[in-house]
Short mmCIF file of C-alpha atoms and ligand atoms in Angstrom, two decimals:
data_model
loop_
_atom_site.label_atom_id
_atom_site.label_comp_id
_atom_site.label_asym_id
_atom_site.label_seq_id
_atom_site.Cartn_x
_atom_site.Cartn_y
_atom_site.Cartn_z
CA MET A 811 22.78 39.56 86.15
CA SER A 812 24.03 42.73 87.30
CA LYS A 813 22.40 43.86 90.85
CA ILE A 814 22.35 47.60 91.86
CA GLU A 815 22.90 47.35 95.79
CA LEU A 816 19.75 46.83 97.59
CA GLU A 817 20.97 47.49 101.05
CA ILE A 818 23.46 48.81 103.35
CA PRO A 819 25.29 46.16 105.75
CA LYS A 820 25.71 47.84 109.49
CA SER A 821 29.13 46.78 109.65
CA ALA A 822 32.29 46.43 106.85
CA LEU A 823 36.11 45.76 106.38
CA ALA A 824 37.93 47.08 103.69
CA ILE A 825 40.85 45.34 102.94
CA GLY A 826 43.48 47.12 101.28
CA ALA A 827 46.99 46.29 100.35
CA HIS A 828 48.44 50.04 100.07
CA PRO A 829 47.37 53.20 101.84
CA ASP A 830 44.98 54.59 98.61
CA ASP A 831 43.25 50.95 97.46
CA SER A 832 40.46 51.24 99.61
CA GLU A 833 39.92 55.20 98.03
CA PHE A 834 40.32 53.97 94.72
CA GLY A 835 38.26 51.00 94.46
CA CYS A 836 35.56 51.61 97.31
CA SER A 837 35.73 54.70 98.77
CA GLY A 838 32.31 56.29 97.16
CA THR A 839 30.76 53.21 98.70
CA ILE A 840 32.39 53.50 102.15
CA ALA A 841 31.40 57.26 102.42
CA LYS A 842 27.86 56.50 101.43
CA TRP A 843 27.61 53.66 103.79
CA ALA A 844 29.74 55.16 106.73
CA LYS A 845 26.44 58.49 106.40
CA ALA A 846 24.00 55.95 106.73
CA GLY A 847 25.33 54.67 110.03
CA CYS A 848 27.68 51.27 108.99
CA GLU A 849 30.49 50.98 110.99
CA VAL A 850 33.71 50.64 108.56
CA HIS A 851 37.13 49.77 109.72
CA TYR A 852 40.03 49.66 107.47
CA LEU A 853 42.81 46.73 107.57
CA LEU A 854 45.77 48.03 105.70
CA LEU A 855 48.15 44.95 104.79
CA THR A 856 50.98 47.61 104.23
CA SER A 857 52.02 50.96 104.62
CA GLY A 858 52.99 51.66 100.88
CA ASP A 859 56.96 52.02 101.97
CA LYS A 860 57.96 51.66 98.28
CA GLY A 861 55.26 53.90 96.86
CA THR A 862 57.88 56.48 95.26
CA GLU A 863 59.74 56.94 92.19
CA ASP A 864 62.50 58.67 94.87
CA PRO A 865 65.57 56.27 94.99
CA ASP A 866 66.68 58.40 97.81
CA ALA A 867 63.74 58.31 99.73
CA ASP A 868 63.68 56.84 103.47
CA PRO A 869 61.15 53.59 103.46
CA ALA A 870 60.10 54.34 107.41
CA GLU A 871 59.56 58.35 106.61
CA LEU A 872 57.17 57.00 103.98
CA ARG A 873 55.39 54.92 105.56
CA ARG A 874 54.77 57.19 108.14
CA VAL A 875 53.05 59.87 105.49
CA ARG A 876 51.38 57.40 103.64
CA GLU A 877 49.73 56.43 107.17
CA ALA A 878 48.84 59.86 107.64
CA GLU A 879 47.37 60.24 104.65
CA GLN A 880 45.51 56.89 104.91
CA VAL A 881 43.97 58.29 108.58
CA ALA A 882 43.29 61.78 107.14
CA ALA A 883 41.37 60.11 103.85
CA ALA A 884 39.57 57.32 106.35
CA GLU A 885 38.29 60.22 107.98
CA VAL A 886 36.77 62.17 105.27
CA LEU A 887 34.93 59.42 104.60
CA GLY A 888 33.59 58.37 108.01
CA VAL A 889 35.69 55.46 108.58
CA LYS A 890 35.96 54.54 112.39
CA SER A 891 39.50 53.10 112.27
CA CYS A 892 42.43 51.90 110.60
CA ILE A 893 44.72 48.79 111.58
CA PHE A 894 48.10 48.97 109.92
CA MET A 895 49.90 45.47 109.75
CA ARG A 896 53.28 46.95 108.32
CA LEU A 897 54.18 44.26 106.31
CA ASN A 898 56.53 45.21 103.85
CA ASP A 899 55.33 46.63 100.58
CA GLY A 900 56.27 44.94 97.27
CA GLU A 901 56.75 41.70 99.74
CA LEU A 902 53.35 40.13 99.97
CA GLU A 903 53.33 36.41 100.24
CA TYR A 904 50.42 34.44 100.75
CA SER A 905 50.61 32.35 104.23
CA LEU A 906 48.33 30.45 106.21
CA ALA A 907 49.88 32.73 109.59
CA LEU A 908 49.55 36.09 107.31
CA ARG A 909 45.47 34.34 106.58
CA GLY A 910 45.41 33.65 110.23
CA GLN A 911 46.14 37.40 111.22
CA ILE A 912 43.20 38.47 108.70
CA VAL A 913 41.03 35.69 110.33
CA ARG A 914 41.40 37.56 113.71
CA TYR A 915 40.54 40.73 112.81
CA ILE A 916 37.28 39.46 110.75
CA ARG A 917 36.32 37.58 114.06
CA GLN A 918 36.79 40.82 116.23
CA LEU A 919 35.30 43.01 114.02
CA LYS A 920 32.11 40.56 112.67
CA PRO A 921 31.91 42.37 109.37
CA GLU A 922 28.93 41.98 107.38
CA THR A 923 30.58 42.89 104.00
CA ILE A 924 34.15 42.75 103.40
CA LEU A 925 35.59 44.70 100.41
CA SER A 926 39.19 44.11 98.39
CA TRP A 927 40.71 43.52 95.54
CA ASP A 928 39.51 40.75 92.97
CA PRO A 929 42.51 38.17 92.96
CA LEU A 930 41.34 36.50 89.59
CA THR A 931 40.90 39.51 87.72
CA ARG A 932 42.16 38.90 83.95
CA ASN A 933 44.22 42.26 84.08
CA TYR A 934 48.01 41.12 83.53
CA ARG A 935 49.20 44.42 84.96
CA MET A 936 48.34 43.96 88.64
CA HIS A 937 50.41 44.68 91.43
CA PRO A 938 51.46 41.11 93.17
CA ASP A 939 50.20 43.07 96.19
CA HIS A 940 46.63 43.48 95.35
CA ARG A 941 46.36 39.81 94.15
CA VAL A 942 47.80 38.43 97.10
CA CYS A 943 45.63 40.86 99.36
CA GLY A 944 42.52 40.03 97.65
CA GLN A 945 42.82 35.83 97.89
CA LEU A 946 44.03 36.34 101.60
CA ALA A 947 40.34 38.29 101.90
CA LEU A 948 38.28 35.88 100.34
CA ASP A 949 40.14 33.19 101.91
CA ALA A 950 39.78 34.34 105.51
CA ALA A 951 36.28 35.23 104.90
CA PHE A 952 35.63 31.71 103.69
CA PRO A 953 35.75 29.35 105.12
CA ALA A 954 38.58 30.33 107.11
CA ALA A 955 36.62 32.50 109.71
CA MET A 956 33.62 30.55 110.30
CA MET A 957 35.26 27.06 111.23
CA PRO A 958 35.81 26.60 114.33
CA LEU A 959 38.93 24.07 114.09
CA SER A 960 40.18 26.67 112.00
CA TYR A 961 42.98 29.13 113.65
CA PRO A 962 41.20 27.59 117.13
CA GLU A 963 43.70 29.04 119.29
CA GLN A 964 42.20 32.37 118.89
CA LEU A 965 38.65 30.77 119.80
CA LYS A 966 40.38 29.32 122.84
CA GLU A 967 42.77 31.59 124.19
CA GLU A 968 41.88 35.01 122.69
CA GLY A 969 38.44 34.49 123.64
CA LEU A 970 37.00 35.17 120.01
CA SER A 971 34.11 33.80 118.30
CA VAL A 972 33.58 32.08 114.72
CA HIS A 973 32.41 35.18 112.13
CA ARG A 974 30.42 34.24 108.67
CA ALA A 975 30.23 37.88 106.88
CA LYS A 976 27.55 38.02 104.49
CA ARG A 977 29.05 39.19 101.40
CA LEU A 978 32.51 40.20 99.81
CA LEU A 979 32.45 43.26 96.78
CA LEU A 980 35.59 42.76 94.82
CA TYR A 981 36.53 45.70 93.12
CA GLY A 982 39.44 45.73 90.04
CA THR A 983 37.56 43.07 88.41
CA ASP A 984 36.62 42.81 85.01
CA GLN A 985 33.81 40.89 85.70
CA PRO A 986 31.60 43.54 87.68
CA ASP A 987 28.05 42.23 88.30
CA TYR A 988 27.14 44.42 91.17
CA TYR A 989 26.67 48.63 91.27
CA VAL A 990 26.63 50.43 93.96
CA ASP A 991 25.27 54.37 93.24
CA ILE A 992 27.67 57.06 94.43
CA SER A 993 26.33 60.29 93.00
CA ASP A 994 25.72 61.95 96.08
CA VAL A 995 29.02 61.11 97.32
CA MET A 996 31.55 61.79 94.57
CA GLU A 997 32.59 64.80 96.17
CA LEU A 998 33.91 62.96 99.40
CA LYS A 999 35.40 60.25 97.02
CA PHE A 1000 37.61 62.81 95.78
CA ALA A 1001 38.45 64.29 99.17
CA SER A 1002 39.72 60.94 100.15
CA PHE A 1003 42.01 61.06 97.01
CA GLN A 1004 43.33 64.84 97.59
CA ALA A 1005 44.73 62.95 101.22
CA HIS A 1006 47.07 61.17 99.06
CA ALA A 1007 49.15 64.05 98.61
CA SER A 1008 52.50 62.03 98.15
CA GLN A 1009 50.96 59.76 95.56
CA PHE A 1010 49.50 61.78 93.32
CA THR A 1011 48.25 65.42 92.41
CA PHE A 1012 44.70 65.72 92.45
CA ASP A 1013 44.11 68.39 89.53
CA GLU A 1014 41.18 68.68 87.08
CA LYS A 1015 42.25 65.93 84.99
CA PHE A 1016 42.73 63.45 87.45
CA ALA A 1017 39.09 64.41 88.20
CA GLU A 1018 37.47 63.95 84.87
CA ARG A 1019 39.39 60.55 84.28
CA MET A 1020 37.88 59.57 87.76
CA ARG A 1021 34.19 61.01 86.82
CA GLN A 1022 34.59 59.22 83.30
CA ARG A 1023 35.54 55.92 84.92
CA HIS A 1024 32.51 55.90 87.45
CA ARG A 1025 30.46 57.60 84.77
CA ASP A 1026 30.98 54.51 82.57
CA TYR A 1027 29.82 52.07 85.35
CA ALA A 1028 27.07 53.56 85.34
CA LEU A 1029 26.17 53.39 81.96
CA ASP A 1030 22.92 50.78 82.08
CA PHE A 1031 21.34 52.82 85.37
CA ASP A 1032 19.34 55.69 85.79
CA PHE A 1033 22.14 57.52 88.23
CA GLU A 1034 25.46 59.46 87.10
CA TYR A 1035 28.22 57.13 88.69
CA ALA A 1036 28.90 53.84 90.12
CA GLU A 1037 31.69 51.98 91.63
CA ALA A 1038 31.66 48.32 90.25
CA PHE A 1039 31.98 45.15 92.12
CA LYS A 1040 32.42 41.28 91.75
CA LEU A 1041 29.65 40.19 94.03
CA VAL A 1042 30.62 36.99 96.28
CA GLU A 1043 27.81 36.17 98.76
CA LEU A 1044 28.70 33.59 101.58
ZN1 ZN B 1455 47.60 49.43 95.98
#
């Protein structure tokens, strides 16, 4: 059964593999929530330092540009902070150590809702970083962040406490069952896209493609534009 968003969380953490992931996946939802007083943070696993077709590009410079673009997009949406982990773009690997670092941020920020990629979608063209990012987000939230014997040094030595998020919303999914009405914030979503000038040109053609995508998500409902997620209740 598909659900329409019923409540806006008080806090949220959007975990993306690259700058612009959250803008494509969930920026309407984030803008709507932030406007309503939700405290939203961004966690970026990489800074997108391979996001170019120019073979002579300098990855360090690209990282700097893309972090600045991400911060600008986040400001437009009302996001409170961007945390950059600066792992190498295109090289994300699942590890217990990396999972532990994400657990630490979840225990620090204590988000009610976590947004990230659906790692189990049957999209064979999926960027491997997206798949790894989604799996890490899921596994960090459940059960690691809530179990005191998982990464216990964070509790004993760093003064953190366990945290159980209420739910995850996974984007890029082929099994959406949770829809957020973003009709009132489409302009903010578009403005957040415009911040990523190194990645794409936001022209009318792009805007119409986005309008169509989010109209299609809202087909069954009485509002115009939606973002679509796989809901995972914890
Ligand atoms: Zn990406």
